[in-house]
Amino acid sequence: MTNIEQQILALREQLNNYNYHYYVLSKPLISDFEFDKLLAELQQLENEYPQFFDPNSPTQRVGSDINQDFTQVKHIYPMLSLGNTYNEGEVADFYNRVAKALNAPFEIVCELKYDGTSISLIYENGSLTRAVTRGDGEKGDDVTANVRTIRSIPLKLQGDYPDFMEIRGEILMPWKVFEALNKEREAQEEPLFANPRNAASGSLKLQNASEVAKRKLDAYLYYMLGENLPADTHAGCLQAAAKFGFKVSDAVKVCKTLPEVMDYIAYWDTERKNLPVATDGIVLKVNDLTQQKNLGFTAKSPRWAIAYKFQAERALTTLQSVSYQVGRTGAITPVANLDPVQLSGTVVKRASLHNADIINQLDLHIGDKVYVEKGGEIIPKITGVETSIRDLFAEKVEFITVCPECGTLLVRDEGEAAHYCPNEANCPPQIKGKMTHFVSRKAMNIDGLGEETIDLIYRNGLAKNIADLYTLKLIDLALLDRLGDKSGRKILTSLEKSKSVPFERVLYSLGIRYVGETVAKKLASALENIDNIMSATAAELACIDEIGEVIAQSVEDYFKEPTNRELVERLRSYGLQMEISKDKAALKTDKLSGKIIVISGTFEKHSREELKELIELNGGKNSSSISSKTSFILAGDNMGPAKEEKANKLGIKMISEDEFLELIK
Ligand code: IVH
């Protein structure tokens, strides 16, 4: 082994150990700063000596930003689920069943049931070689690249690990991370995740591993399986797993009697509310592996284990009616109107019914006594109906077949849960929603057109689409209820002013599905004008940096629609910007291509925003934090001392505003 290789291996081992103390044990040994420094050192060596590349190096935790498609892999052992119990009686039944079948003393291991998404990990010679989702239980998606970014999952094992091993567990998004993510999504007008479980599984399936790395997922491991296990009890295997470096819950308890099991359940039923991650029950497992083998499996689940599900806080109330909301995209959301009822500290009057399948599953009738729950969800939902007290003549809830707003026959795409109103161009809430988006601050920024005014304008037939807004006349506006001459003038001035709003914002304003501000910017700067974008195929669009297939397809679909092309032509004829500005086009180069740049401090000639734009125009990427990947720092006056120190320690070049302008000249 060469000296360099030894140095690389030693650094990796050192970093893995620091990482383990930080993410698994929550007991950091060194400062983040020192950690980053060592990581940068390793990165440097790996760059210089690519022959020593290892996908399990700590440098790989940040993930690649290459899009991936998942391959399906067969599980070595099928991934089964657990039988569920909902009360202490059913737990006792399980206990007694086991006692009878074994006819010998036995122990039960009690664990928390983590509410995330399950994962199977394979380690060969101590290295993580494969991570597969549950899938259909027989085969799942190979998500190894994404799982490598999860800091609490070891990439290399420690201690006396076997040559080959499989371990299963749960990938979770901590509550705090979940709340922050939803806040961010709300600001970006992206759909929210209903609960941390959906957020975790959605994150794990992202196509871009560097995006997964940002989601701050965590993982607990709870089930080791295979032929040559390190112990002959389940608890022993978990202990061994902890020694190999896995994060194993410290809420695991070996119980010798049924009352002990019940105590455990009672304790965690309330105590779980203080945990940083979501749990939805307790899992009971027979401890002895030979006894487990003797008990065996049914087709769906082991006979040696069972889940006890916590009772979510719920309330009983009456279903008054069901109404249907039509969203900006035409999706229909059924909403239950309820007799007001107190639940976990708030009064609940409405509950989401999600879609037609849910209504059918519940077999809902008007006047039903229904259970509402909040659980981990933001919006309460109906989880059950007390059918024993249903009125014999109660009217069954039938999902509507036509749009409540425009009467168009609803459609439901294959495999989709939601019904849609396809009448995009003429359905009032869809049009009004598009207008509201069009005039919003980050879009065309048109003053004086709040939701109420838009409603008035629309109802009075003054505008039927976003292009019609530019045909509004003062006389019409001034005559509208509540809207006077002054407000009318303000609207017209603002509309006039919007004709100089830059192209990327015009593109964003169209309200194309998945085209948010950032995507619009990318598309505009890559293709320069609307004609190029309109004529690009999905395949061509997908070649643009950061444009995935879903976005590309959505853009292609939008411009395939003749009414949308017509709309764009009309907007063009009114004088809206349909190409990036000449100055910008002239500034475009690829001089900074591949460079990741951090801006810090204050500048004389340009604002930070302008500098950021210049970086992007020249093909570079902006980043807010200094790491070993930073190409250089564009440093102004009063750069923070911490940043300066970090840059010095990592040996990252700092350049001045003048030097930067010279560079891109
Ligand atoms: S053991 C053979 N232990 O619950 C069964 N599962 O319905 C092996 N889960 O798919 C699973 N916490 O995703 C086990 N401490 C725990 C668990 C747990 C959560 C999940 C897991 C599984 C589902 C079973």
XYZ file of C-alpha atoms and ligand atoms in Angstrom:
689
model
C 0.000 0.000 0.000
C 1.323 3.417 -0.908
C 1.823 6.159 1.579
C -0.934 8.226 -0.013
C -3.419 5.376 0.110
C -2.634 4.822 3.775
C -3.146 8.499 4.441
C -6.503 8.452 2.640
C -7.683 5.368 4.519
C -6.649 6.810 7.848
C -8.493 10.056 7.171
C -11.616 8.171 6.146
C -11.541 6.088 9.279
C -11.023 9.143 11.443
C -13.890 11.010 9.761
C -16.221 8.002 9.954
C -15.560 7.830 13.661
C -16.273 11.544 14.201
C -19.393 11.183 12.116
C -20.551 8.221 14.226
C -20.092 10.163 17.441
C -21.967 13.121 16.043
C -24.947 11.518 14.279
C -25.404 8.161 15.995
C -24.321 8.871 19.555
C -25.113 12.619 19.502
C -21.787 13.173 21.305
C -19.515 15.168 18.999
C -15.787 14.742 19.517
C -14.575 17.715 17.500
C -15.970 21.012 16.221
C -17.739 21.244 12.867
C -14.915 23.435 11.771
C -12.231 20.855 12.484
C -14.392 18.219 10.838
C -14.748 20.271 7.666
C -11.034 20.864 7.596
C -10.233 17.155 7.694
C -12.931 16.492 5.132
C -11.398 19.088 2.826
C -8.006 17.469 3.264
C -9.462 14.117 2.275
C -11.329 15.626 -0.652
C -8.121 17.193 -1.904
C -6.268 13.878 -1.757
C -9.138 12.071 -3.471
C -9.160 14.671 -6.237
C -5.446 14.275 -6.742
C -5.484 10.493 -6.590
C -8.750 9.366 -8.189
C -7.495 5.777 -8.300
C -8.423 5.522 -4.612
C -12.073 6.506 -5.129
C -14.546 4.782 -2.821
C -18.333 5.315 -3.012
C -18.381 4.888 0.770
C -15.866 7.614 1.499
C -17.170 10.273 3.917
C -16.727 12.783 1.075
C -19.587 11.068 -0.758
C -22.186 12.008 1.866
C -23.130 15.154 -0.028
C -24.442 13.081 -2.935
C -24.023 13.510 -6.639
C -26.321 15.831 -8.534
C -26.613 13.466 -11.466
C -30.192 12.353 -12.033
C -30.743 8.678 -11.478
C -33.457 6.205 -12.241
C -33.932 3.490 -9.657
C -33.396 -0.113 -10.585
C -35.568 -2.732 -8.980
C -33.864 -5.337 -6.851
C -35.216 -8.503 -5.347
C -35.006 -8.785 -1.559
C -33.021 -11.737 -0.204
C -35.833 -12.320 2.300
C -39.234 -10.791 1.554
C -39.975 -7.636 3.518
C -43.089 -8.522 5.461
C -45.318 -6.335 7.544
C -46.573 -6.838 11.075
C -49.975 -7.819 12.375
C -51.659 -4.893 14.140
C -53.374 -4.705 17.501
C -55.254 -1.715 18.830
C -55.936 -2.473 22.466
C -54.472 -4.235 25.453
C -56.810 -7.195 25.037
C -55.371 -7.932 21.605
C -51.848 -7.597 22.987
C -52.711 -10.122 25.693
C -54.158 -12.440 23.013
C -50.845 -12.296 21.140
C -48.903 -12.990 24.338
C -51.061 -15.962 25.225
C -50.907 -17.351 21.684
C -47.113 -17.256 21.804
C -47.057 -18.817 25.286
C -49.257 -21.648 24.144
C -47.353 -22.327 20.942
C -43.938 -22.283 22.635
C -44.963 -23.975 25.842
C -41.724 -22.758 27.438
C -40.457 -19.602 29.146
C -39.915 -16.707 26.728
C -39.082 -13.024 26.655
C -40.665 -10.214 24.668
C -38.595 -7.329 23.324
C -40.589 -4.095 23.283
C -39.581 -1.387 20.824
C -41.014 1.803 19.440
C -42.694 1.560 16.084
C -41.067 4.314 14.070
C -43.298 5.979 11.530
C -41.117 6.504 8.498
C -40.272 4.429 5.480
C -38.601 1.050 5.779
C -35.230 0.229 4.293
C -33.070 -2.849 3.843
C -29.302 -2.343 4.025
C -26.675 -4.811 2.822
C -23.060 -4.665 4.013
C -20.307 -6.675 2.399
C -16.974 -6.820 4.206
C -18.156 -3.934 6.338
C -19.068 -1.628 3.461
C -22.565 -0.500 2.555
C -23.203 -2.006 -0.848
C -26.943 -1.793 -1.248
C -29.979 -0.015 0.173
C -33.401 -1.081 -1.064
C -36.882 0.223 -0.261
C -39.671 -2.129 0.763
C -41.386 -1.861 -2.625
C -43.978 -4.600 -2.924
C -42.185 -6.670 -0.280
C -40.604 -8.957 -2.888
C -38.583 -6.344 -4.709
C -37.897 -2.687 -4.086
C -36.035 0.297 -5.501
C -32.273 0.468 -5.226
C -31.799 3.802 -3.452
C -28.191 3.251 -2.355
C -26.894 6.596 -3.646
C -29.572 8.459 -1.693
C -29.097 6.430 1.479
C -25.361 7.176 1.464
C -26.255 10.794 2.221
C -27.972 9.883 5.504
C -25.386 10.714 8.139
C -26.594 8.277 10.796
C -26.268 5.311 8.438
C -22.706 3.960 8.592
C -20.935 3.615 5.260
C -18.282 1.440 6.912
C -18.910 -0.780 9.904
C -16.780 -0.908 13.034
C -15.733 -3.762 15.299
C -16.249 -7.446 14.678
C -18.813 -7.359 11.905
C -19.682 -10.372 9.716
C -18.480 -10.586 6.064
C -22.028 -10.238 4.856
C -25.027 -8.866 6.659
C -28.475 -7.446 6.123
C -30.153 -5.067 8.515
C -33.521 -3.371 8.247
C -34.845 -0.231 9.775
C -36.757 2.933 9.299
C -35.757 6.143 7.557
C -37.276 9.149 9.249
C -37.587 12.861 8.879
C -37.379 14.485 12.313
C -40.335 16.731 13.235
C -38.196 19.874 13.207
C -36.834 19.174 9.736
C -40.338 18.333 8.514
C -41.768 21.599 9.807
C -38.959 23.658 8.288
C -39.306 21.855 4.959
C -43.044 22.515 4.811
C -42.516 26.164 5.659
C -40.068 26.448 2.802
C -42.446 24.645 0.444
C -45.265 26.927 1.434
C -43.136 29.951 0.565
C -42.343 28.382 -2.808
C -46.028 27.574 -3.410
C -45.156 23.887 -3.564
C -47.540 21.222 -2.219
C -46.987 20.440 1.458
C -46.161 17.018 2.860
C -49.020 15.720 5.011
C -46.725 14.122 7.595
C -43.059 13.244 8.219
C -43.595 9.741 6.832
C -44.592 11.026 3.407
C -41.795 13.560 3.545
C -39.246 10.830 4.332
C -40.386 8.465 1.602
C -40.708 11.314 -0.888
C -37.199 12.471 -0.064
C -35.761 8.988 -0.399
C -37.174 8.754 -3.917
C -35.739 12.062 -5.112
C -33.756 11.551 -8.267
C -30.930 13.751 -7.213
C -28.846 12.526 -4.272
C -27.481 15.967 -3.449
C -31.080 17.095 -2.918
C -31.648 14.142 -0.583
C -28.576 15.179 1.393
C -30.272 18.502 2.153
C -33.356 16.794 3.603
C -31.525 15.791 6.824
C -33.007 12.330 7.148
C -32.298 10.080 10.104
C -32.496 6.302 10.517
C -33.082 3.737 13.253
C -32.233 0.100 12.629
C -34.261 -2.644 14.294
C -33.997 -5.990 12.548
C -30.909 -7.975 11.612
C -31.449 -11.040 9.491
C -29.499 -13.788 7.816
C -27.843 -17.107 8.542
C -24.890 -16.308 10.786
C -26.147 -13.710 13.199
C -23.864 -12.331 15.930
C -26.195 -13.421 18.765
C -28.972 -15.915 19.442
C -31.466 -13.346 20.680
C -33.016 -10.349 18.957
C -31.840 -8.041 21.756
C -28.308 -9.444 21.381
C -28.387 -8.715 17.655
C -29.470 -5.130 18.324
C -26.611 -4.724 20.778
C -24.209 -6.063 18.175
C -25.722 -3.699 15.591
C -25.059 -0.760 17.908
C -21.445 -1.918 18.226
C -21.091 -2.079 14.430
C -22.025 1.612 14.366
C -25.758 1.543 13.637
C -28.211 3.849 15.331
C -30.349 1.609 17.502
C -33.130 3.060 19.617
C -32.355 3.183 23.327
C -36.040 2.643 24.096
C -35.634 -1.124 23.560
C -36.682 -3.195 26.581
C -36.623 -6.919 27.243
C -39.769 -7.914 29.181
C -40.336 -11.160 31.028
C -44.043 -10.784 31.811
C -47.202 -9.401 30.244
C -47.637 -6.644 32.901
C -44.123 -5.420 32.052
C -45.176 -5.184 28.409
C -48.292 -3.248 29.396
C -46.204 -0.843 31.489
C -43.941 -0.210 28.540
C -46.942 0.556 26.328
C -48.489 2.883 28.916
C -45.212 4.735 29.441
C -44.463 5.374 25.762
C -48.045 6.225 24.884
C -47.438 9.649 26.451
C -43.644 9.851 26.489
C -43.436 9.444 22.695
C -44.715 12.991 22.314
C -41.306 14.204 23.492
C -39.354 12.288 20.844
C -37.731 14.130 17.934
C -39.252 11.704 15.398
C -42.716 10.298 14.707
C -43.781 6.968 16.195
C -47.133 5.297 15.694
C -46.981 2.348 18.047
C -44.981 -0.312 19.822
C -43.514 -3.457 18.286
C -43.368 -6.647 20.360
C -40.945 -9.366 19.307
C -40.103 -12.752 20.794
C -36.486 -12.390 21.916
C -35.052 -15.869 21.349
C -34.203 -16.484 17.672
C -34.783 -20.236 17.897
C -38.203 -19.589 19.361
C -38.830 -17.108 16.536
C -37.947 -19.812 14.023
C -40.272 -22.279 15.691
C -43.146 -19.829 15.584
C -42.454 -19.015 11.934
C -44.452 -16.815 9.595
C -47.886 -16.571 8.063
C -48.040 -15.469 4.415
C -47.990 -11.808 5.413
C -46.277 -11.442 8.763
C -44.224 -13.175 11.444
C -46.049 -15.077 14.210
C -43.300 -14.011 16.609
C -43.992 -10.289 16.410
C -46.880 -7.865 16.478
C -47.476 -4.135 16.414
C -49.582 -2.259 18.910
C -50.840 0.962 17.345
C -51.240 4.024 19.502
C -54.689 5.466 19.598
C -54.490 8.875 17.928
C -56.358 11.649 19.714
C -59.813 11.589 18.224
C -63.280 13.030 18.651
C -66.767 11.946 17.617
C -68.959 14.401 15.739
C -71.663 14.599 13.055
C -71.147 14.915 9.309
C -73.370 17.742 8.084
C -72.469 17.833 4.423
C -69.662 17.370 1.936
C -68.492 20.248 -0.240
C -66.065 20.172 -3.124
C -63.296 22.677 -3.722
C -61.695 23.272 -7.085
C -58.032 24.219 -6.873
C -55.910 26.354 -9.171
C -54.849 23.225 -11.052
C -58.402 21.888 -11.304
C -57.932 19.204 -8.641
C -61.133 18.520 -6.731
C -60.856 18.240 -2.941
C -63.842 16.899 -1.041
C -64.253 18.540 2.358
C -66.427 17.292 5.205
C -68.428 19.932 7.053
C -68.828 18.847 10.659
C -70.599 19.851 13.819
C -67.836 21.810 15.604
C -65.920 19.627 18.056
C -62.926 20.110 20.368
C -59.794 18.117 19.399
C -56.243 18.417 20.825
C -56.854 21.977 21.890
C -58.579 23.361 18.778
C -62.123 23.430 17.434
C -62.534 21.307 14.325
C -65.305 22.182 11.851
C -63.981 20.769 8.646
C -61.954 17.755 7.668
C -60.296 16.779 4.433
C -61.707 13.688 2.751
C -58.834 13.607 0.227
C -60.516 11.757 -2.651
C -63.332 9.511 -3.865
C -61.634 6.303 -2.710
C -61.528 7.509 0.879
C -65.219 8.436 0.788
C -66.096 5.005 -0.552
C -63.896 3.194 1.937
C -65.635 5.023 4.777
C -69.041 4.384 3.183
C -70.027 7.883 4.310
C -73.641 8.933 4.758
C -74.899 12.425 5.607
C -75.646 12.671 9.332
C -73.129 9.927 10.203
C -71.324 10.047 13.525
C -67.706 10.219 12.434
C -64.356 10.048 14.200
C -61.911 12.844 13.450
C -58.195 12.575 14.181
C -55.241 14.874 13.924
C -52.347 12.538 14.563
C -49.259 13.628 12.664
C -51.303 15.434 10.058
C -51.804 19.158 9.759
C -55.425 18.933 8.606
C -57.751 16.692 10.606
C -59.170 13.686 8.806
C -62.102 11.346 9.219
C -60.851 7.946 10.236
C -64.015 6.034 10.934
C -67.776 5.983 11.088
C -69.904 4.780 13.971
C -72.222 2.745 11.741
C -74.108 1.239 14.656
C -75.974 4.499 15.166
C -76.561 5.391 11.517
C -79.999 6.591 10.522
C -81.640 3.939 8.354
C -82.631 6.464 5.697
C -79.382 8.411 5.661
C -78.322 9.614 2.227
C -75.099 8.069 0.927
C -72.335 10.480 -0.072
C -71.697 10.094 -3.797
C -68.663 11.788 -5.308
C -69.678 14.447 -7.788
C -69.301 13.681 -11.497
C -69.244 17.241 -12.816
C -67.274 20.285 -11.711
C -69.240 22.243 -9.093
C -67.977 25.476 -10.616
C -68.309 25.008 -14.363
C -70.300 21.808 -14.874
C -67.613 20.079 -16.933
C -67.457 16.294 -16.629
C -64.628 15.460 -14.216
C -61.743 13.223 -15.246
C -59.561 10.895 -13.273
C -56.249 9.799 -14.773
C -55.287 6.192 -14.458
C -53.371 5.563 -11.258
C -54.265 8.985 -9.856
C -56.370 9.387 -6.748
C -57.727 12.825 -7.537
C -60.513 13.898 -9.860
C -59.752 16.899 -12.041
C -61.812 19.436 -13.866
C -60.209 19.439 -17.326
C -61.703 22.788 -18.273
C -58.486 24.660 -17.602
C -59.271 27.586 -19.875
C -62.841 28.290 -18.713
C -63.382 26.988 -15.175
C -63.761 30.043 -12.899
C -61.592 29.056 -9.890
C -58.882 27.811 -12.245
C -58.895 31.055 -14.201
C -59.098 33.228 -11.107
C -56.307 31.192 -9.532
C -54.153 31.704 -12.622
C -54.869 35.437 -12.575
C -54.025 35.720 -8.889
C -50.751 33.964 -9.544
C -50.068 36.113 -12.616
C -50.406 39.414 -10.741
C -48.584 38.251 -7.574
C -45.524 40.110 -6.376
C -42.928 37.612 -7.531
C -44.693 37.249 -10.870
C -45.891 40.384 -12.735
C -46.248 42.382 -9.517
C -49.452 44.182 -10.482
C -50.850 46.425 -7.746
C -54.505 46.765 -6.918
C -55.567 43.332 -8.087
C -56.330 41.393 -4.937
C -58.428 38.241 -4.979
C -61.638 40.180 -4.445
C -61.002 42.561 -7.331
C -60.066 39.675 -9.588
C -63.319 38.035 -8.629
C -65.226 41.221 -9.531
C -63.417 41.630 -12.832
C -64.056 38.033 -13.705
C -67.706 37.971 -12.671
C -68.404 41.096 -14.664
C -66.903 39.497 -17.727
C -64.086 42.059 -18.054
C -61.359 39.409 -18.240
C -61.582 35.700 -18.919
C -57.862 34.962 -18.983
C -54.568 36.577 -18.043
C -54.155 38.206 -21.461
C -57.553 39.942 -21.140
C -56.185 41.874 -18.156
C -54.268 44.026 -20.646
C -57.499 45.025 -22.406
C -59.096 46.465 -19.254
C -60.461 50.011 -19.701
C -60.662 52.657 -17.022
C -64.373 53.167 -17.603
C -65.118 49.480 -16.973
C -62.954 49.312 -13.873
C -64.253 52.537 -12.394
C -67.815 51.311 -12.648
C -67.188 48.087 -10.762
C -68.613 47.870 -7.226
C -66.352 49.401 -4.631
C -63.679 50.184 -7.204
C -63.338 53.872 -7.969
C -61.537 55.916 -10.535
C -58.399 56.128 -8.457
C -58.039 52.384 -7.918
C -58.799 51.815 -11.583
C -55.989 54.137 -12.644
C -53.604 52.439 -10.269
C -54.366 49.060 -11.834
C -53.840 50.370 -15.346
C -50.543 52.064 -14.480
C -49.347 48.902 -12.840
C -50.343 46.809 -15.842
C -48.449 49.190 -18.083
C -45.399 48.999 -15.863
C -45.509 45.197 -15.912
C -44.601 45.283 -19.598
C -41.003 45.758 -18.571
C -40.956 42.866 -16.108
C -38.051 40.621 -17.172
C -38.764 37.569 -19.269
C -37.967 34.976 -16.605
C -40.736 36.407 -14.436
C -43.182 36.488 -17.351
C -42.425 32.812 -17.827
C -43.033 32.137 -14.138
C -46.296 34.134 -14.307
C -47.833 31.778 -16.850
C -48.396 29.307 -14.028
C -47.070 26.246 -15.847
C -47.120 23.274 -13.504
C -43.739 22.791 -11.759
C -42.305 25.997 -13.218
C -41.500 27.959 -10.077
C -39.239 30.986 -9.916
C -35.984 29.042 -10.002
C -37.023 26.776 -12.843
C -38.258 29.769 -14.850
C -34.891 31.455 -14.372
C -33.039 28.350 -15.527
C -35.223 27.920 -18.589
C -34.972 31.590 -19.518
C -31.240 31.786 -19.171
C -30.657 28.522 -21.058
C -33.048 29.098 -23.962
C -33.160 32.908 -24.009
C -36.634 33.432 -25.491
C -40.179 32.103 -25.533
C -39.962 30.749 -29.073
C -37.069 28.477 -28.173
C -38.921 27.281 -25.100
C -42.184 26.720 -26.975
C -40.490 24.658 -29.663
C -38.259 22.598 -27.362
C -39.178 18.947 -26.855
C -39.292 17.440 -23.372
C -36.082 15.558 -24.151
C -34.315 18.784 -25.091
C -35.614 20.595 -22.027
C -34.452 17.781 -19.767
C -30.869 18.371 -20.928
C -30.843 21.756 -19.190
C -29.076 21.835 -15.851
C -31.501 21.192 -12.980
C -34.500 20.539 -15.258
C -35.839 17.053 -14.546
C -38.077 14.929 -16.736
C -41.286 15.782 -14.921
C -40.742 19.506 -15.351
C -39.660 19.067 -18.964
C -42.791 17.083 -19.788
C -45.004 19.607 -18.076
C -43.511 22.464 -20.135
C -43.889 20.509 -23.360
C -47.521 19.662 -22.503
C -48.315 23.271 -21.694
C -47.107 24.596 -25.029
C -48.713 21.777 -26.997
C -52.048 23.278 -26.032
C -53.158 25.740 -28.780
C -55.009 27.991 -26.301
C -51.816 28.437 -24.309
C -49.813 29.347 -27.419
C -52.526 31.814 -28.349
C -52.347 33.315 -24.878
C -48.591 33.789 -25.200
C -49.032 35.422 -28.620
C -51.536 37.860 -27.204
C -49.282 38.710 -24.274
C -46.474 39.278 -26.759
C -48.682 41.586 -28.809
C -49.387 43.689 -25.690
C -45.676 44.226 -25.271
C -44.651 41.794 -22.517
C -41.010 40.693 -22.465
C -40.616 37.434 -24.344
C -36.837 37.178 -24.324
C -34.045 37.836 -21.874
C -32.818 41.398 -22.090
C -30.216 42.251 -24.729
C -27.778 43.279 -22.006
C -28.207 39.972 -20.291
C -27.880 37.979 -23.489
C -24.683 39.871 -24.234
C -23.348 39.121 -20.768
C -23.851 35.375 -21.046
C -20.674 33.272 -21.066
C -19.544 29.957 -19.676
C -16.492 31.454 -18.025
C -17.585 30.252 -14.611
C -18.955 26.925 -15.738
C -18.553 24.283 -13.020
C -17.540 26.863 -10.417
C -19.280 27.042 -7.054
C -18.966 30.529 -5.617
C -19.752 32.002 -2.224
C -20.419 35.730 -1.932
C -19.506 37.327 1.367
C -19.327 40.910 2.620
C -20.434 44.185 1.039
C -19.439 45.552 -2.372
C -18.904 48.896 -4.048
C -19.917 48.513 -7.666
C -22.722 45.977 -7.533
C -25.296 44.749 -5.070
C -25.055 41.165 -3.883
C -28.128 40.321 -5.967
C -26.469 41.718 -9.089
C -23.310 39.759 -8.402
C -25.310 36.581 -7.915
C -26.974 37.160 -11.236
C -23.612 37.781 -12.903
C -22.351 34.487 -11.524
C -25.335 32.647 -12.951
C -25.146 34.432 -16.292
C -21.559 33.285 -16.588
C -22.466 29.679 -15.905
C -21.422 29.571 -12.224
C -23.394 28.396 -9.216
C -24.080 30.421 -6.086
C -23.754 28.771 -2.724
C -24.304 30.217 0.725
C -21.858 28.124 2.715
C -18.159 27.552 2.385
C -17.090 23.951 1.982
C -14.314 22.021 0.340
C -16.344 22.233 -2.877
C -16.257 26.025 -3.011
C -14.230 27.169 -6.008
C -13.616 30.663 -4.680
C -15.070 33.320 -2.457
C -16.121 36.643 -3.878
C -15.103 38.680 -0.866
C -16.196 42.238 -0.201
C -15.712 44.480 2.809
C -16.650 43.328 6.286
C -16.599 39.646 5.506
C -17.568 37.701 8.638
C -14.523 36.530 10.650
C -15.851 32.970 10.890
C -16.204 32.758 7.141
C -12.763 34.215 6.624
C -11.192 31.763 9.006
C -12.967 28.829 7.399
C -11.856 29.934 3.944
C -8.262 30.255 5.129
C -8.257 26.894 6.821
C -9.718 25.164 3.775
C -7.277 27.028 1.560
C -10.010 28.548 -0.588
C -9.087 31.475 -2.776
C -10.708 34.824 -2.100
C -11.093 37.352 -4.863
C -12.187 40.977 -4.799
C -15.042 42.542 -6.705
C -12.624 44.071 -9.229
C -10.805 40.798 -9.763
C -14.155 39.096 -10.276
C -15.321 41.637 -12.852
C -11.990 41.244 -14.641
C -12.490 37.464 -14.634
C -15.831 37.609 -16.425
C -15.030 40.534 -18.688
S -39.792 -5.184 12.748
C -40.922 -8.929 10.037
N -39.525 -3.100 14.294
O -43.426 -1.278 10.763
C -41.237 -7.563 10.522
N -40.727 -2.834 12.266
O -45.826 -3.121 9.768
C -40.034 -6.745 10.678
N -41.475 -0.537 11.873
O -42.453 -2.500 7.657
C -40.312 -5.375 11.118
N -40.634 0.341 13.710
O -41.382 -0.361 8.440
C -40.033 -3.579 13.157
N -39.130 -1.340 15.764
C -39.650 -1.809 14.622
C -40.341 -0.982 13.719
C -40.879 -1.530 12.544
C -41.308 0.575 12.603
C -42.230 -0.589 10.592
C -41.504 -1.292 9.487
C -42.400 -2.406 9.034
C -43.713 -2.013 9.604
C -44.478 -3.248 9.977
